[in-house]
Amino acid sequence: MVEDISGMDAQTSSEWRRKFENNLLFLKEVNFPKLQIRLLMTPFVVFRFLQPLSLISNVAIDFVFRVIEQYQGALALPLVFPLRDLGLELFRKHIISDKLVQNKTIDGILLLIERERNGETVDRSLLRSLLSMLSDLQVYKESFEQKFLDETNCLYAAEGQRLMQEREVPEYLHHVNKRLEEEGDRVITYLDHSTQKLLIACVEKQLLGEHLTAILQKALDLTGLDNLLDENRISDLTQTYQLFSRVKGGQQILLQNWSEYIKNFGTTIVVNPEKDKDMVQELLDFKDKVDHIIEACFQKNEKFINLMKESFETFINKRPNKPAELIAKHVDSKLRAGNKEATDEELERILDKIMIIFRFIHGKDVFEAFYKKDLAKRLLVGKSASVDAEKSMLSKLKHECGAAFTSKLEGMFKDMELSKDVMIQFKQYMQNQSDPGNIDLTVNILTMGYWPTYTPVEVHLTPECKSIPDRSAVDSGTPPRREVAMQLMGERRPLIPCREDTKIPLGLVELLRKLFNLWRRYAPSPHLSEVKICHPPTCHARLSMEDSELRRTLQSLACGKARVLIKNPKGKDVEDGDKFIFNGDFKHKLFRIKINQIQMKETVEEQVSTTERVFQDRQYQIDAAIVRIMKMRKTLCHNLLVSELYNQLKFPVKPGDLKKRIESLIDRDYMERDKDNPNQYHYVA
């Protein structure tokens, strides 16, 4: 035949179409009765007959026409119709377009695919050959694809309904993931690639989309999405996220449950007063946990990150002020000397994590009040673990809240640095005096506006000590117009002499020294050889000390390691009826000893006092904001004024509190109500 083709001219090429068509019809007439008989058998037998049919289409015809086209190109013989396309057209027209052949072929292909989906092994090469034939003949989409997708829909719809009743959520999701992988593999192996998108969408819809609500409801009721999160089941959470992200609306449902979980879990930490002691640490641990889940399971999805932040902000402010107070105290515990929990690098990481929680709180002024009080104590009594860590924390607060927030805190550090220089000058001056004195004194000169307000403590000082404030102010070079007042801190303070006939110092606080003076007054001998008994009420009357301060001081002298006083009866607490006697037999192996004051825990009254000061400051800020707004707007209705205030104020405030401040300003003639409309305000210049 090839030889005949090489001898043809261009005008006779059209005759080959008729000849080839006649030959094809002849083959059909010879073989079609056999084909019809086979088609009455099972679809599996049909495939045994159709396999040669596929080979004819994909091998024989292709080979013949490739040879023909080769000779056509060599002889430059133009053809009206490409020979291969001609062959395919005739094969489609006379063979595959026969409805009986086509239907049985499609049904057989679908049956094999169904059996493979049920776990049986099938001839994948046969499927690939037949589907490739349908694609080449351009009947794949119209004859096979839609029927295949309909069968897939029915199969997975029934399977989804059945498995939702039989399996737990993690098992079900694992099965869905397995099915998606299987269908993807079928596309790669024998299906046309154009089917992939429709096929995967079909599986996702029937196994996921139709059951999204039921899956999550079942998860919450049984094994629990909460349970997956509580137990950090990373693989199950990852699979859940990946599958839910495939279907429309799936990620939104997951986001809603993610937010509810964070709010519910976080609320149990914040609102329970019994958890106050560990609240901040639990919040930090919880934040680490959700961060890990977002990174490992949710692919750092910004929607999950932003919703997590919103949820944290919501639950942490359900209990106003307390989280801010406890965060400040947690920072104090980390920055206080004696904290051996972390290296400098670890401490820096801890502070960074604390700042993340700090960002969520609304009452940052409450944090500032308690933080300033604790910082003052750390600086004044030398209890700060690291100056670098303190300044690092200050820098973080400044970056987060602005310079105005940290201005007073920075002023406290400046005062401490200035005081060190002043003390160096003062000690040098005292050493050059004819009577340098025997008191090892440490004085901090502080700016009152920077530091917390302390209750004045009136202590009866000896003449030697009474001159210290004036001398320190004059001799240290303090500006002459600045008034200096003495404020004793009940912690570690100056070293003082304990006997009149010696200058051996004991490392006692200033208040401890006053107690020795008290016993010296009771003793008839300057050497304290005969000492009378003293009771706490008597000490309180003679020293003018606060009762709580006195009891802590007596406790440190009589109940510590160095017991220079004898307490009767023995015990750790100081009661009104206790008796204290000087321990004349006291000895110590060191020439210079230190007796540290018993640390006083913050009382409820102090907490309330600090909180009240914050509220008082808030009133001033509210008043200033109202006046500022009214001065600019001149006239404003109540609702707009309240709205403006909420935009400007940086702390939570109730509408009732705003109304009280407005009434107060009206009473003080800063503004007035409109005569015709009581909800309208006018600024009074």
XYZ file of C-alpha atoms in Angstrom:
685
model
C 0.000 0.000 0.000
C 2.882 2.334 0.772
C 4.314 1.720 -2.672
C 0.969 2.650 -4.196
C 0.877 5.845 -2.156
C 4.360 6.896 -3.275
C 3.254 6.719 -6.873
C 0.127 8.845 -6.468
C -0.219 12.458 -7.420
C -2.065 15.102 -5.408
C -5.284 14.773 -7.370
C -5.839 11.130 -6.384
C -5.265 11.619 -2.647
C -8.966 12.158 -2.008
C -9.645 8.633 -3.275
C -7.815 7.246 -0.237
C -10.525 8.504 2.052
C -13.106 6.472 0.159
C -10.864 3.407 -0.004
C -9.998 3.518 3.682
C -13.641 4.034 4.608
C -14.641 1.039 2.477
C -11.983 -1.115 4.146
C -13.150 0.015 7.584
C -16.760 -0.794 6.731
C -15.645 -4.198 5.491
C -13.875 -4.898 8.791
C -16.995 -3.786 10.645
C -19.242 -6.097 8.589
C -16.946 -9.033 9.204
C -16.405 -8.485 12.934
C -19.574 -6.703 14.051
C -21.704 -9.864 14.470
C -19.071 -11.168 16.869
C -19.055 -7.810 18.631
C -22.842 -7.828 19.034
C -22.712 -11.319 20.556
C -19.977 -10.213 22.972
C -21.933 -7.109 23.945
C -24.718 -9.310 25.285
C -22.284 -10.717 27.835
C -21.011 -9.113 31.051
C -19.118 -5.830 30.911
C -15.962 -7.598 32.004
C -16.135 -9.855 28.905
C -16.801 -6.778 26.808
C -13.405 -5.467 27.826
C -11.740 -8.628 26.593
C -13.206 -7.899 23.203
C -12.663 -4.146 23.262
C -8.990 -4.396 24.064
C -8.128 -5.267 20.427
C -10.472 -2.456 19.412
C -8.407 -0.048 21.462
C -5.218 -1.379 19.975
C -6.582 -0.897 16.475
C -7.322 2.707 17.263
C -4.102 3.534 19.071
C -1.545 1.333 17.285
C -2.594 0.038 13.894
C -4.304 3.133 12.537
C -1.685 5.410 14.029
C 1.135 3.352 12.488
C -0.368 3.155 9.025
C -1.131 6.826 8.761
C 2.203 7.831 10.210
C 3.879 5.964 7.312
C 1.509 7.537 4.853
C 2.194 11.041 6.172
C 5.930 10.337 6.054
C 5.773 9.570 2.324
C 3.402 12.444 1.794
C 5.917 14.847 3.312
C 8.802 13.393 1.293
C 6.909 13.777 -1.972
C 5.361 17.131 -1.032
C 1.899 15.754 -1.820
C -0.750 18.057 -0.353
C -3.778 16.313 1.157
C -7.165 17.885 1.571
C -7.556 16.245 5.024
C -4.759 15.031 7.415
C -4.678 11.265 7.176
C -4.548 10.555 10.927
C -7.486 12.853 11.617
C -9.254 11.172 8.729
C -8.731 7.764 10.255
C -9.959 8.880 13.670
C -13.012 10.523 12.180
C -13.961 7.385 10.252
C -13.301 5.161 13.302
C -15.500 7.397 15.453
C -18.236 7.551 12.819
C -18.495 3.863 11.984
C -17.319 2.085 15.173
C -17.412 3.988 18.436
C -20.476 6.077 17.598
C -22.563 2.945 17.579
C -24.705 3.400 20.708
C -24.518 -0.223 21.751
C -20.719 -0.286 21.512
C -20.350 3.092 23.184
C -22.714 2.391 26.094
C -21.224 -0.975 26.882
C -17.725 0.474 26.647
C -18.519 3.319 29.059
C -20.366 0.997 31.449
C -17.440 -1.385 31.458
C -14.970 1.407 32.219
C -17.156 2.682 35.072
C -17.507 -0.822 36.468
C -13.746 -1.300 36.555
C -13.265 2.080 38.281
C -15.939 1.192 40.835
C -14.262 -2.145 41.571
C -10.939 -0.365 42.020
C -12.569 2.094 44.438
C -13.839 -0.884 46.417
C -10.302 -2.154 46.846
C -10.001 -4.687 43.999
C -7.064 -4.848 41.604
C -7.856 -3.951 37.983
C -5.949 -3.634 34.706
C -5.001 0.038 34.821
C -3.177 -0.113 31.485
C -6.402 -1.253 29.805
C -8.287 1.651 31.400
C -5.606 4.086 30.301
C -5.703 2.731 26.721
C -9.490 2.880 26.423
C -9.840 6.339 27.965
C -7.033 7.599 25.763
C -8.955 6.190 22.770
C -12.100 8.075 23.851
C -10.082 11.241 24.229
C -8.472 10.865 20.802
C -11.874 10.246 19.263
C -13.178 13.411 21.014
C -16.002 11.594 22.762
C -14.409 11.568 26.244
C -16.272 14.579 27.647
C -19.668 14.121 26.023
C -19.893 10.350 26.432
C -17.801 9.466 29.500
C -16.929 12.384 31.812
C -20.395 13.493 32.910
C -21.557 9.923 33.477
C -18.364 9.244 35.437
C -18.919 12.320 37.639
C -22.559 11.368 38.243
C -21.492 7.901 39.366
C -18.833 9.464 41.611
C -21.389 11.789 43.200
C -23.736 8.915 43.986
C -20.954 6.730 45.361
C -19.479 9.308 47.726
C -22.835 10.734 48.792
C -23.864 7.299 50.056
C -20.422 6.646 51.516
C -20.409 9.985 53.363
C -23.802 9.356 54.947
C -22.798 5.870 56.038
C -19.367 6.692 57.453
C -20.586 9.773 59.337
C -22.741 7.410 61.366
C -20.054 4.780 61.871
C -16.790 6.630 62.488
C -15.370 9.232 64.824
C -14.334 12.554 63.342
C -10.549 11.933 63.170
C -11.113 8.551 61.463
C -13.626 10.053 59.060
C -11.306 12.895 58.096
C -8.479 10.417 57.598
C -10.727 8.463 55.215
C -11.620 11.641 53.291
C -7.957 12.471 52.887
C -7.287 8.938 51.651
C -10.092 9.187 49.071
C -8.779 12.503 47.779
C -5.322 11.000 47.314
C -6.791 7.991 45.475
C -8.774 10.153 43.048
C -5.729 12.311 42.415
C -3.771 9.172 41.572
C -6.478 8.055 39.098
C -6.171 11.338 37.241
C -2.427 10.864 36.986
C -2.692 7.200 35.901
C -5.547 6.921 33.405
C -8.093 9.751 33.528
C -7.851 12.848 31.364
C -6.259 15.754 33.279
C -9.193 18.000 32.423
C -11.312 15.859 34.775
C -9.161 16.527 37.862
C -10.761 19.770 39.070
C -14.327 18.503 38.668
C -13.525 15.128 40.231
C -11.807 16.559 43.330
C -14.586 19.118 43.780
C -17.120 16.293 43.640
C -15.337 14.312 46.374
C -14.892 17.399 48.555
C -18.544 18.330 48.224
C -19.977 14.900 49.028
C -17.561 13.888 51.804
C -16.916 17.327 53.351
C -19.167 20.104 52.110
C -22.405 18.239 52.797
C -21.278 17.317 56.315
C -19.331 20.353 57.588
C -21.776 21.301 60.314
C -22.321 17.676 61.311
C -18.570 17.021 61.468
C -17.914 19.958 63.778
C -20.993 19.274 65.887
C -19.954 15.664 66.284
C -16.421 16.791 67.060
C -17.645 19.103 69.798
C -20.053 16.527 71.248
C -17.847 13.443 71.130
C -14.089 13.393 70.684
C -14.249 17.158 70.518
C -12.421 19.743 68.478
C -11.677 21.115 71.936
C -10.193 17.745 72.765
C -7.937 17.854 69.720
C -6.723 21.283 70.815
C -6.420 20.357 74.490
C -4.340 17.281 73.691
C -2.230 18.985 70.997
C -3.119 16.354 68.414
C -1.109 18.071 65.724
C -1.624 15.550 62.913
C -5.412 15.464 63.371
C -5.610 19.260 63.561
C -3.456 19.601 60.445
C -5.664 17.178 58.550
C -8.813 18.970 59.748
C -7.472 22.330 58.576
C -6.351 21.018 55.186
C -9.663 19.305 54.467
C -11.889 22.126 55.711
C -9.880 24.618 53.661
C -10.766 22.684 50.503
C -14.482 23.410 50.595
C -16.372 26.678 50.467
C -17.289 27.885 53.939
C -15.219 25.210 55.649
C -12.463 27.507 56.844
C -14.987 30.020 58.171
C -16.664 27.357 60.302
C -13.262 26.278 61.599
C -12.401 29.899 62.410
C -15.578 30.303 64.449
C -14.840 27.225 66.529
C -11.189 28.253 66.902
C -12.242 31.608 68.321
C -14.797 30.061 70.679
C -12.233 27.598 71.996
C -9.709 30.345 72.788
C -12.321 32.525 74.481
C -13.756 29.697 76.566
C -10.393 28.294 77.642
C -8.933 31.723 78.350
C -11.968 32.813 80.351
C -11.516 29.866 82.725
C -8.001 31.159 83.446
C -8.897 34.820 83.936
C -12.206 34.931 85.788
C -11.394 32.384 88.504
C -9.849 34.188 91.526
C -8.416 30.887 92.740
C -6.106 30.885 89.713
C -4.745 34.388 90.311
C -1.440 33.042 91.595
C -0.705 31.211 88.339
C -2.826 33.291 85.957
C -0.017 34.983 84.038
C 2.060 31.825 83.649
C -0.997 29.922 82.423
C -1.722 32.700 79.937
C 1.861 32.542 78.663
C 1.690 28.752 78.321
C -1.659 28.986 76.535
C -0.279 31.603 74.133
C 2.711 29.373 73.345
C 0.336 26.507 72.667
C -1.936 28.346 70.222
C 1.101 29.856 68.471
C 2.481 26.354 67.934
C -0.855 25.119 66.572
C -1.080 28.057 64.153
C 2.433 27.393 62.895
C 2.299 23.592 62.756
C -1.341 23.004 61.764
C -2.817 26.158 60.245
C 0.117 27.105 57.990
C 0.490 30.503 59.736
C -2.827 31.582 58.239
C -3.284 35.311 58.927
C -7.004 34.852 59.547
C -6.310 32.439 62.393
C -3.586 34.706 63.798
C -5.775 37.816 63.790
C -8.754 35.978 65.254
C -6.521 34.564 67.982
C -5.435 38.086 68.935
C -9.027 39.321 68.995
C -10.074 36.365 71.139
C -7.245 36.942 73.622
C -8.177 40.601 73.901
C -11.811 39.657 74.499
C -11.372 37.139 77.301
C -8.452 38.816 79.078
C -10.524 41.975 79.596
C -13.583 40.168 80.934
C -12.106 40.794 84.367
C -11.083 44.463 84.353
C -7.809 45.582 85.994
C -6.831 42.305 87.693
C -4.877 40.811 84.757
C -2.956 44.091 84.408
C -2.064 44.035 88.112
C -0.963 40.389 88.009
C 1.136 40.906 84.873
C 2.995 43.727 86.656
C 3.629 41.463 89.651
C 4.775 38.644 87.374
C 7.316 40.977 85.787
C 8.443 41.950 89.290
C 9.012 38.304 90.211
C 11.177 37.813 87.112
C 13.232 40.991 87.584
C 13.700 40.651 91.334
C 17.122 39.649 92.660
C 17.341 36.018 93.647
C 15.448 34.809 90.599
C 17.575 31.894 89.382
C 15.053 30.548 86.904
C 16.608 31.896 83.729
C 19.787 33.155 82.110
C 19.925 36.654 80.638
C 18.873 35.348 77.224
C 16.009 33.314 78.655
C 14.898 36.277 80.769
C 14.792 38.429 77.640
C 12.592 35.859 75.891
C 10.301 35.691 78.928
C 9.910 39.477 78.914
C 9.108 39.415 75.191
C 6.348 36.870 75.818
C 4.977 38.929 78.705
C 4.819 41.976 76.435
C 2.659 40.032 73.983
C 0.118 39.368 76.747
C 0.491 42.986 77.909
C -0.666 44.239 74.489
C -4.059 42.613 74.967
C -4.997 44.370 78.229
C -7.019 47.584 78.172
C -6.129 48.829 81.653
C -2.515 49.644 80.939
C -2.639 52.449 83.494
C -3.314 49.822 86.185
C -0.244 47.930 85.022
C 1.800 51.141 85.124
C 0.751 51.904 88.713
C 1.660 48.472 90.092
C 4.778 48.202 87.945
C 6.036 51.588 89.187
C 5.416 50.607 92.810
C 7.319 47.330 92.418
C 10.101 48.970 90.408
C 10.562 51.576 93.146
C 10.984 48.858 95.738
C 13.475 46.960 93.580
C 15.563 50.069 92.995
C 15.479 51.481 96.536
C 16.313 48.274 98.381
C 18.732 46.908 95.793
C 16.576 43.933 94.851
C 16.847 44.277 91.092
C 18.363 41.220 89.442
C 19.836 43.133 86.507
C 19.945 46.788 85.533
C 20.210 45.722 81.890
C 17.044 43.640 82.196
C 15.255 46.544 83.898
C 16.192 48.938 81.112
C 15.305 46.353 78.479
C 11.816 46.045 79.943
C 11.548 49.831 80.071
C 12.516 50.014 76.402
C 9.842 47.459 75.495
C 7.183 49.446 77.357
C 8.293 52.653 75.655
C 8.123 51.047 72.232
C 4.659 49.644 72.954
C 3.010 52.577 74.767
C 5.058 55.637 73.876
C 7.430 57.957 75.714
C 4.698 59.505 77.880
C 3.947 56.122 79.429
C 7.537 55.579 80.575
C 8.644 59.149 81.345
C 8.255 58.758 85.124
C 9.842 55.315 85.068
C 12.848 56.723 83.227
C 12.982 59.535 85.788
C 13.284 56.945 88.565
C 16.409 55.505 86.948
C 17.872 58.986 86.524
C 17.275 59.687 90.222
C 19.097 56.499 91.197
C 22.084 57.332 89.003
C 22.205 60.879 90.376
C 21.956 59.573 93.944
C 24.992 57.351 93.425
C 27.060 60.337 92.348
C 25.741 62.403 95.261
C 26.614 59.695 97.800
C 30.157 59.409 96.475
C 30.621 63.159 96.922
C 28.956 63.124 100.334
C 31.109 60.292 101.686
C 34.257 61.984 100.438
C 33.148 65.169 102.176
C 32.393 63.354 105.457
C 35.776 61.634 105.459
C 37.454 65.031 105.344
C 35.552 66.294 108.401
C 37.051 66.360 111.899
C 34.154 64.176 113.100
C 33.242 61.938 110.160
C 30.726 59.959 112.245
C 30.287 56.245 112.527
C 27.081 55.676 110.583
C 27.346 53.926 107.244
C 24.597 55.864 105.491
C 22.951 55.419 102.108
C 20.654 58.184 100.887
C 18.672 58.308 97.647
C 17.541 61.761 96.554
C 14.300 61.243 94.667
C 11.945 63.429 92.664
C 8.497 63.109 94.219
C 6.672 63.335 90.895
C 8.430 60.250 89.563
C 7.987 57.921 92.525
C 4.978 56.324 94.201
C 3.441 58.177 97.126
C 4.498 56.735 100.480
C 2.788 57.254 103.801
C 5.094 59.385 105.981
C 6.626 57.415 108.854
C 7.447 59.483 111.932
C 10.401 57.987 113.780
C 12.074 59.451 116.863
C 15.677 59.750 115.781
C 18.759 60.334 117.889
C 20.409 63.761 117.604
C 23.164 62.185 115.534
C 20.653 60.999 112.933
C 18.456 64.082 112.965
C 21.162 66.152 111.305
C 21.574 63.713 108.413
C 18.882 65.130 106.086
C 20.193 68.689 106.342
C 23.831 67.662 106.031
C 23.149 65.371 103.092
C 21.219 68.095 101.299
C 23.832 70.785 101.861
C 27.026 68.775 101.647
C 26.063 66.733 98.594
C 25.446 69.740 96.394
C 21.666 69.370 96.141
C 20.076 72.516 94.647
C 19.384 74.885 97.573
C 15.765 75.558 96.620
C 14.846 71.860 96.611
C 13.325 70.697 99.854
C 14.583 67.330 101.128
C 12.389 65.194 103.387
C 13.512 61.937 104.995
C 11.525 58.806 104.134
C 12.713 55.585 105.765
C 12.281 52.403 103.746
C 11.576 49.305 105.804
C 14.167 47.154 104.113
C 17.959 46.922 104.192
C 19.346 50.268 105.426
C 22.390 51.879 107.119
C 24.856 50.100 109.370
C 24.773 51.398 112.939
C 26.581 50.828 116.272
C 24.899 48.570 118.795
C 26.949 49.535 121.877
C 27.931 52.840 123.404
C 31.486 51.784 124.239
C 32.374 50.266 120.885
C 32.129 51.049 117.206
C 31.615 47.493 115.988
C 28.734 47.834 113.506
C 25.889 45.419 112.989
C 24.253 45.473 109.566
C 20.793 46.581 110.694
C 18.078 48.612 109.094
C 17.472 52.096 110.402
C 14.400 50.882 112.203
C 16.375 48.110 113.881
C 18.815 50.682 115.170
C 15.943 52.581 116.764
C 14.914 49.475 118.653
C 18.390 49.229 120.150
C 18.100 52.846 121.175
C 14.831 51.935 122.829
C 16.413 49.133 124.837
C 19.285 51.454 125.700
C 16.762 53.826 127.235
C 15.340 50.987 129.313
C 18.771 49.818 130.487
C 20.361 51.397 133.581
C 23.803 50.425 132.303
C 25.372 51.841 129.141
C 26.517 48.330 128.314
C 22.982 46.932 128.381
C 23.951 44.563 131.216
C 20.553 45.023 132.794
C 17.645 45.206 130.365
C 13.983 45.520 131.167
C 11.225 43.657 129.362
C 9.471 45.461 126.507
C 6.084 44.778 124.880
C 5.095 45.772 121.312
C 2.532 48.404 122.436
C 5.218 50.107 124.541
C 7.675 50.075 121.634
C 5.017 51.522 119.352
C 4.316 54.403 121.735
C 7.966 55.319 122.251
C 9.128 54.971 118.632
C 6.028 56.334 116.825
C 6.388 53.525 114.283
C 3.563 51.956 112.326
C 2.339 48.847 114.070
C 2.920 46.602 111.054
C 6.415 48.027 110.564
C 7.252 47.533 114.234
C 6.094 43.928 114.258
C 8.147 43.083 111.173
C 11.196 44.719 112.741
C 10.803 42.796 116.003
C 10.258 39.646 113.989
C 13.533 40.102 112.117
C 15.465 40.725 115.372
C 13.970 37.867 117.375
C 12.943 35.226 114.840
C 15.676 35.344 112.202
C 19.020 33.577 112.033
C 20.806 36.272 114.053
C 18.585 36.553 117.153
C 19.779 39.623 119.017
C 16.481 39.708 120.925
C 14.831 36.936 122.903
C 11.093 36.495 122.333
C 8.818 34.942 124.906
C 6.827 32.905 124.102
C 8.701 31.501 121.127
C 7.060 31.649 117.736
C 7.280 33.240 114.307
C 4.498 35.796 114.757
C 4.582 38.882 116.997
C 1.546 39.356 119.255
C 0.615 42.150 121.674
C 1.357 40.026 124.745
C 4.814 38.903 123.608
C 7.854 39.909 125.672
C 11.221 40.865 124.174
C 14.542 40.887 126.062
C 17.954 41.826 124.743
C 20.110 38.742 124.152
C 23.239 39.536 126.162
C 24.815 36.222 125.197
C 24.537 36.894 121.474
C 27.711 36.017 119.557
C 28.548 35.841 115.887
C 31.606 34.625 114.029
C 31.552 37.635 111.676
C 32.758 41.107 112.616
C 30.011 42.643 110.476
C 26.615 40.994 110.203
C 23.458 41.821 108.285
C 19.953 41.426 109.572
C 17.465 41.787 106.742
C 13.996 43.067 107.398
C 11.199 40.528 106.984
C 9.680 41.100 103.550
C 6.221 42.568 103.877
C 3.689 41.128 101.478
C 1.412 43.531 99.731
C -1.778 43.861 101.745
C -5.294 44.068 100.392
C -5.434 47.674 101.585
C -2.345 48.543 99.537
C -3.820 46.897 96.451
C -7.048 48.823 96.910
C -5.114 52.038 97.490
C -3.108 51.586 94.291
C -6.250 50.791 92.312
C -8.057 53.813 93.744
C -5.184 56.073 92.712
C -5.503 54.693 89.189
C -9.223 55.426 89.166
C -8.561 58.940 90.457
C -6.061 59.528 87.664
C -8.619 58.210 85.186
C -11.137 60.781 86.372
C -8.653 63.548 85.639
C -8.006 62.114 82.181
C -11.736 61.825 81.451
C -12.321 65.416 82.562
C -9.456 66.658 80.422
C -10.707 64.713 77.396
C -14.252 66.083 77.779
C -13.026 69.675 78.060
C -10.671 69.205 75.113
C -13.443 67.813 72.902
C -15.997 70.451 73.908
C -13.500 73.264 73.448
C -12.898 72.120 69.904
C -16.507 71.256 68.964
C -18.253 73.976 71.039
C -21.624 72.183 70.850
C -22.171 68.438 70.888
C -24.941 65.959 71.657
C -24.475 63.370 74.390
C -24.067 60.325 72.119
C -21.456 61.983 69.923
C -19.531 63.183 72.968
C -19.476 59.677 74.441
C -18.379 58.257 71.088
C -15.523 60.768 70.868
C -14.456 59.912 74.415
C -14.283 56.184 73.675
C -12.062 56.960 70.699
C -9.660 59.065 72.776
C -9.499 57.239 76.111
C -6.993 54.400 76.329
C -8.615 52.551 79.223
C -11.998 50.860 79.696
C -14.728 53.049 81.113
C -18.439 52.517 81.697
C -21.071 54.878 80.236
C -22.300 55.593 83.751
C -18.846 56.822 84.785
C -18.703 59.141 81.780
C -22.097 60.550 82.665
C -20.897 61.298 86.213
C -17.862 63.180 84.907
C -20.035 65.194 82.513
C -22.338 66.137 85.388
C -19.310 67.124 87.461
C -18.031 69.430 84.720
C -21.475 70.990 84.339
C -21.543 71.672 88.089
C -18.116 73.302 87.813
C -19.254 75.472 84.873
C -16.946 73.961 82.259
C -19.988 73.191 80.099
C -23.761 73.557 80.182
C -26.864 71.815 78.899
C -28.957 73.255 76.124
C -32.117 74.818 77.521
C -34.359 73.182 74.914
C -32.508 69.876 74.474
C -31.062 68.285 77.647
C -28.968 65.869 75.538
C -27.125 68.793 73.943
C -24.049 70.341 75.602
C -22.369 73.709 75.071
C -18.811 74.599 75.975
C -18.459 77.438 78.477
C -15.399 79.550 77.723
